[in-house]
Coordinates of C-alpha atoms in Angstrom, one line a residue:
M28 CA 0.5 -0.2 -0.3
S29 CA 0.8 3.9 -0.9
P30 CA 2.5 5.5 2.4
A31 CA -0.5 8.0 2.4
N32 CA -2.9 5.4 3.2
P33 CA -1.5 1.9 5.3
T34 CA -2.7 -0.8 6.4
I35 CA -3.7 -1.6 9.7
E36 CA -4.5 -4.3 11.5
I37 CA -6.1 -4.5 15.0
I38 CA -4.5 -7.3 16.9
I39 CA -6.8 -7.8 20.2
P40 CA -5.5 -10.7 22.8
V41 CA -8.2 -12.0 24.8
K42 CA -9.2 -15.3 27.4
N43 CA -12.9 -15.7 28.3
M44 CA -14.9 -12.9 27.0
A45 CA -17.2 -13.6 24.2
A46 CA -19.6 -11.4 26.3
H47 CA -17.4 -8.6 26.1
L48 CA -15.8 -9.2 22.9
R49 CA -19.2 -9.1 21.0
A50 CA -19.6 -5.6 22.0
C51 CA -15.9 -4.8 21.0
L52 CA -16.1 -6.0 18.0
S53 CA -19.4 -4.2 17.0
T54 CA -17.4 -0.8 16.9
L55 CA -14.5 -1.9 15.3
M56 CA -16.0 -3.8 12.2
P57 CA -17.4 -1.4 10.4
Q58 CA -14.2 0.9 10.2
L59 CA -12.4 -1.7 9.0
G60 CA -10.9 -0.8 5.2
A61 CA -10.4 -2.8 2.6
D62 CA -7.4 -3.6 3.4
D63 CA -7.4 -3.6 6.5
L64 CA -7.5 -6.4 9.3
L65 CA -8.9 -7.3 12.8
T66 CA -7.1 -10.6 14.5
V67 CA -8.4 -12.1 17.6
V68 CA -5.4 -14.4 19.7
D69 CA -7.5 -16.7 21.9
D70 CA -5.6 -17.4 25.0
G71 CA -7.1 -20.8 25.9
S72 CA -10.8 -19.3 26.5
T73 CA -12.3 -22.0 27.6
D74 CA -16.1 -20.2 26.2
D75 CA -17.4 -19.2 22.9
T76 CA -14.6 -16.3 22.7
A77 CA -13.4 -18.1 19.2
A78 CA -16.7 -18.3 17.8
V79 CA -18.0 -15.3 18.9
A80 CA -14.9 -14.1 17.0
R81 CA -15.0 -16.0 13.5
A82 CA -19.2 -14.6 14.0
A83 CA -18.1 -11.2 13.6
G84 CA -15.7 -12.6 10.3
A85 CA -12.3 -11.3 12.5
R86 CA -9.9 -13.3 12.5
V87 CA -8.4 -16.0 15.0
L88 CA -5.8 -17.4 15.9
T89 CA -5.5 -19.9 18.9
P90 CA -2.1 -20.4 20.8
T91 CA -1.5 -24.2 21.9
V92 CA -1.4 -22.8 25.7
G93 CA -2.3 -19.3 27.5
S94 CA 0.5 -17.7 27.6
G95 CA -0.3 -14.3 28.8
P96 CA -2.0 -11.0 26.6
Y97 CA 2.0 -9.6 25.4
A98 CA 2.7 -13.0 23.6
A99 CA -0.5 -13.3 22.2
R100 CA -0.5 -9.5 21.1
H101 CA 3.2 -10.7 19.8
S102 CA 2.0 -13.7 17.4
A103 CA 0.1 -12.4 15.7
A104 CA 2.2 -9.1 15.5
I105 CA 5.1 -11.0 13.5
A106 CA 2.3 -13.2 11.4
S107 CA 1.1 -9.6 10.3
T108 CA 2.0 -8.3 6.8
A109 CA -0.1 -4.3 7.3
D110 CA 1.7 -1.3 8.0
I111 CA 0.1 0.1 11.3
L112 CA -0.2 -2.2 14.5
L113 CA -3.3 -1.5 16.2
F114 CA -2.9 -3.0 20.1
V115 CA -6.8 -2.4 21.3
D116 CA -8.2 -5.2 24.2
G117 CA -11.1 -7.4 24.9
R118 CA -12.9 -4.4 27.4
C119 CA -12.9 -1.2 24.5
R120 CA -15.5 -0.4 22.4
A121 CA -13.9 2.3 19.0
R122 CA -15.8 5.2 18.4
P123 CA -15.8 6.9 15.1
G124 CA -13.6 7.2 13.8
L125 CA -10.4 5.7 15.4
I126 CA -9.0 3.2 12.9
E127 CA -8.9 6.1 10.5
S128 CA -7.5 8.6 13.0
H129 CA -4.3 6.2 13.7
R130 CA -4.2 5.4 10.2
A131 CA -4.0 9.2 9.4
M132 CA -1.3 9.6 12.9
L133 CA 0.5 7.1 11.7
S134 CA 0.7 8.5 7.9
T135 CA 2.4 11.7 9.1
P136 CA 6.4 11.2 8.9
G137 CA 8.6 10.9 11.0
A138 CA 5.2 9.1 13.3
V139 CA 6.5 5.9 14.2
L140 CA 3.9 5.2 17.9
S141 CA -0.3 6.8 17.2
C142 CA -2.7 6.8 20.5
T143 CA -6.5 8.6 21.0
D144 CA -8.0 9.5 24.4
V145 CA -9.9 6.4 26.4
Q146 CA -12.2 7.8 28.1
T147 CA -13.7 4.6 31.1
E148 CA -17.2 4.2 31.6
S149 CA -19.3 4.1 35.0
G150 CA -21.3 0.9 36.0
P151 CA -23.8 0.2 38.2
T152 CA -20.9 -1.7 40.5
L153 CA -19.1 0.4 43.1
A154 CA -16.0 -0.9 42.0
A155 CA -16.9 0.4 37.8
K156 CA -18.3 4.0 39.3
I157 CA -15.1 3.8 40.5
A158 CA -12.8 2.9 38.4
S159 CA -15.2 5.6 36.0
T160 CA -14.3 8.4 38.4
L161 CA -9.9 7.6 37.8
N162 CA -10.3 7.6 34.3
P163 CA -7.4 5.6 34.0
F164 CA -6.7 5.7 30.2
S165 CA -7.0 9.3 30.0
I166 CA -4.4 10.8 27.8
D167 CA -2.8 13.9 30.2
G168 CA -2.0 10.6 32.5
Y169 CA 1.0 9.3 29.8
I170 CA 1.4 11.7 27.6
G171 CA 3.2 15.0 28.8
V172 CA 3.3 14.4 31.4
P173 CA 6.3 16.3 32.9
G174 CA 9.0 14.5 33.8
R175 CA 8.6 11.3 32.3
A176 CA 9.1 9.6 28.4
D177 CA 5.7 9.8 27.0
Y178 CA 4.0 6.3 26.5
Y179 CA 0.6 4.7 26.8
P180 CA -1.4 1.5 27.9
T181 CA -2.2 -1.3 25.0
A182 CA -6.1 -0.7 25.7
N183 CA -5.3 2.1 22.3
L184 CA -1.7 1.9 21.0
G185 CA -0.8 2.3 17.4
I186 CA 3.0 1.2 16.6
T187 CA 4.0 0.8 12.2
R188 CA 5.0 -3.2 12.1
A189 CA 8.3 -1.8 10.5
T190 CA 8.9 0.1 14.2
Y191 CA 8.2 -3.6 16.3
L192 CA 9.6 -5.8 14.7
A193 CA 13.3 -3.3 14.3
V194 CA 12.8 -3.2 18.5
G195 CA 12.0 -6.8 18.7
G196 CA 8.2 -6.1 20.3
F197 CA 7.6 -6.6 23.8
R198 CA 9.2 -8.3 26.2
R199 CA 8.1 -11.0 28.6
M200 CA 6.2 -9.1 30.7
R201 CA 2.9 -10.3 32.9
S202 CA 2.3 -6.4 32.0
A203 CA 3.5 -3.2 31.8
G204 CA 5.5 -4.6 28.7
D205 CA 3.2 -1.4 27.1
A206 CA 5.8 1.4 28.6
D207 CA 8.8 -0.4 27.4
L208 CA 7.2 -1.1 24.1
C209 CA 7.5 3.2 23.8
W210 CA 10.2 3.7 26.0
R211 CA 12.1 1.6 23.5
V212 CA 10.6 2.7 20.6
L213 CA 11.8 6.3 21.4
K214 CA 15.1 5.9 22.5
Q215 CA 16.2 3.4 19.7
T216 CA 14.4 5.7 17.0
Q217 CA 14.3 8.7 15.9
G218 CA 11.0 9.0 15.5
S219 CA 8.2 10.4 16.8
F220 CA 4.7 9.6 19.1
A221 CA 1.9 10.6 17.2
T222 CA -1.1 11.8 19.7
D223 CA -5.1 12.9 18.9
R224 CA -6.8 14.0 22.5
R225 CA -10.0 13.6 21.1
V226 CA -11.4 10.5 22.8
L227 CA -12.5 7.9 20.1
M228 CA -12.1 5.1 22.7
S229 CA -14.1 4.1 25.7
W230 CA -13.3 0.8 28.2
V231 CA -15.2 -1.3 30.1
P232 CA -13.4 -1.2 33.6
R233 CA -14.1 -4.5 36.0
D234 CA -16.5 -4.4 38.7
K235 CA -14.8 -6.3 41.0
M236 CA -12.7 -5.2 43.7
T237 CA -11.5 -8.1 43.9
D238 CA -10.2 -7.7 40.1
L239 CA -9.3 -3.5 40.1
F240 CA -6.9 -4.8 43.4
E241 CA -5.5 -8.7 42.3
Q242 CA -4.6 -5.9 38.8
W243 CA -3.1 -3.3 41.2
Y244 CA -1.7 -5.6 43.1
R245 CA 0.0 -7.0 39.7
Y246 CA 0.9 -3.5 38.5
G247 CA 2.7 -3.4 41.5
Q248 CA 4.9 -6.3 40.8
S249 CA 5.7 -5.6 37.1
S250 CA 7.1 -1.9 37.7
V251 CA 9.9 -3.3 39.5
A252 CA 11.2 -5.2 36.6
L253 CA 10.4 -1.7 35.1
N254 CA 12.1 0.6 37.1
A255 CA 15.1 -1.8 36.3
L256 CA 14.7 -1.8 32.5
H257 CA 14.4 1.4 32.6
P258 CA 16.0 3.4 35.2
P259 CA 14.3 7.4 36.4
A260 CA 17.4 9.0 35.2
E261 CA 16.6 8.2 31.6
V262 CA 13.1 7.7 31.5
G263 CA 11.5 10.9 34.7
R264 CA 9.7 9.6 37.2
S265 CA 8.0 6.2 37.5
T266 CA 4.2 4.8 36.5
G267 CA 3.3 4.9 40.5
A268 CA 4.9 8.2 40.6
A269 CA 1.4 9.3 37.8
T270 CA -0.5 7.5 40.0
T271 CA 0.2 9.4 43.0
G272 CA -0.4 12.6 40.6
R273 CA -3.3 11.6 40.4
M274 CA -4.7 11.1 43.3
S275 CA -3.0 14.3 44.7
A276 CA -5.2 15.5 41.8
L277 CA -7.9 13.5 43.2
L278 CA -7.4 15.2 46.5
D279 CA -7.9 18.0 45.3
G280 CA -11.6 17.3 43.9
V281 CA -13.1 15.9 47.5
R282 CA -12.0 19.0 49.2
R283 CA -14.1 20.8 47.1
E284 CA -16.5 18.0 47.3
P285 CA -16.7 15.9 50.3
R286 CA -18.3 13.3 49.5
K287 CA -15.7 11.9 46.5
L288 CA -14.1 10.7 49.6
L289 CA -14.6 7.3 49.2
V290 CA -13.5 7.7 46.2
L291 CA -10.2 8.3 47.7
L292 CA -10.0 6.2 50.6
L293 CA -10.8 2.9 47.7
R294 CA -7.7 5.0 45.4
T295 CA -5.3 5.2 48.9
A296 CA -6.6 1.4 49.4
L297 CA -5.4 0.2 45.6
H298 CA -2.1 1.8 45.4
V299 CA -1.3 0.0 49.5
V300 CA -2.3 -3.1 46.7
Y301 CA 0.6 -1.7 44.3
L302 CA 3.5 -1.4 46.6
A303 CA 2.3 -4.5 48.1
G304 CA 3.4 -5.6 45.1
R305 CA 6.5 -3.7 45.0
L306 CA 7.3 -5.3 48.4
R307 CA 6.7 -8.2 47.5
V308 CA 8.5 -8.9 44.5
K309 CA 11.8 -7.0 46.5
L310 CA 11.9 -9.4 49.0
S311 CA 11.1 -13.0 47.6
R312 CA 14.0 -11.5 45.6
E313 CA 12.1 -12.8 42.3
A314 CA 13.3 -12.4 38.6
F315 CA 10.1 -10.7 37.7
T316 CA 11.2 -9.7 34.4
D317 CA 13.4 -12.1 31.1
P318 CA 15.7 -9.8 29.9
G319 CA 14.9 -11.4 26.2
L320 CA 12.6 -9.9 23.4
Y321 CA 9.2 -12.3 22.2
G322 CA 11.6 -11.4 19.1
E323 CA 14.9 -10.5 18.5
P324 CA 15.8 -6.8 17.3
R325 CA 16.9 -7.9 12.8
P326 CA 16.7 -5.6 10.1
V327 CA 13.8 -4.4 8.1
A328 CA 12.8 -4.1 4.4

């Protein structure tokens, strides 16, 4: 394809998310261009996730064993022939213009990464309401943060395939692989991070507090490896520091609106869980990362 009209492959890793996937694909499939592709990597599901994906018209890859979301993404990325890879997840709900925005951004000379803003939806449960209030995918928490290099989560991250292959793809990490990928790309290439600050994606949060706590505990564990791979002297403040910044903003909101105190307390609890995850790794001296990549860097034609 002409560089002015690059092809896109959307890559979605899922496991037992048939209901979420059906809603996700209904917002993405209509936006595909004639030469675009959407690939669902079914990472060991025991429900009808694969059937839902095929019925929607998506290509389905099925690894022989569940290996985690970054390995799943990588398996599709290295098999792709598209010009652009767009990583999203099963909780994403695309708004009109999402795919064309990424296509336009990564058609800009020098652009190698792209993202748009994402709004976290609310829901009937306390966990969902908290997540919506915190809005964890707000672009302001990742792009242009003073004192820290830019990155964006794989809930809505575009990258040129040539760049992905050139840096070797994702590391073997359970989480935080998106920050690691973005920082390696920005460090190793002369490319730029293109952004669209319009909200072109919604994200459906987890609806149980236990799921939120487990997620943040995992973030804390991964942050130890991330800080070892990318010392603060190189990339600035850690992801945990950005979290602390959002807590400060929430505290200001509580002063203006006292009913937000419960949200602040629960947000603080999540941060404590995050720190507990870090402490466990440090005390047990676990090697929480493999320094190798899923794919070794190689020349790209």
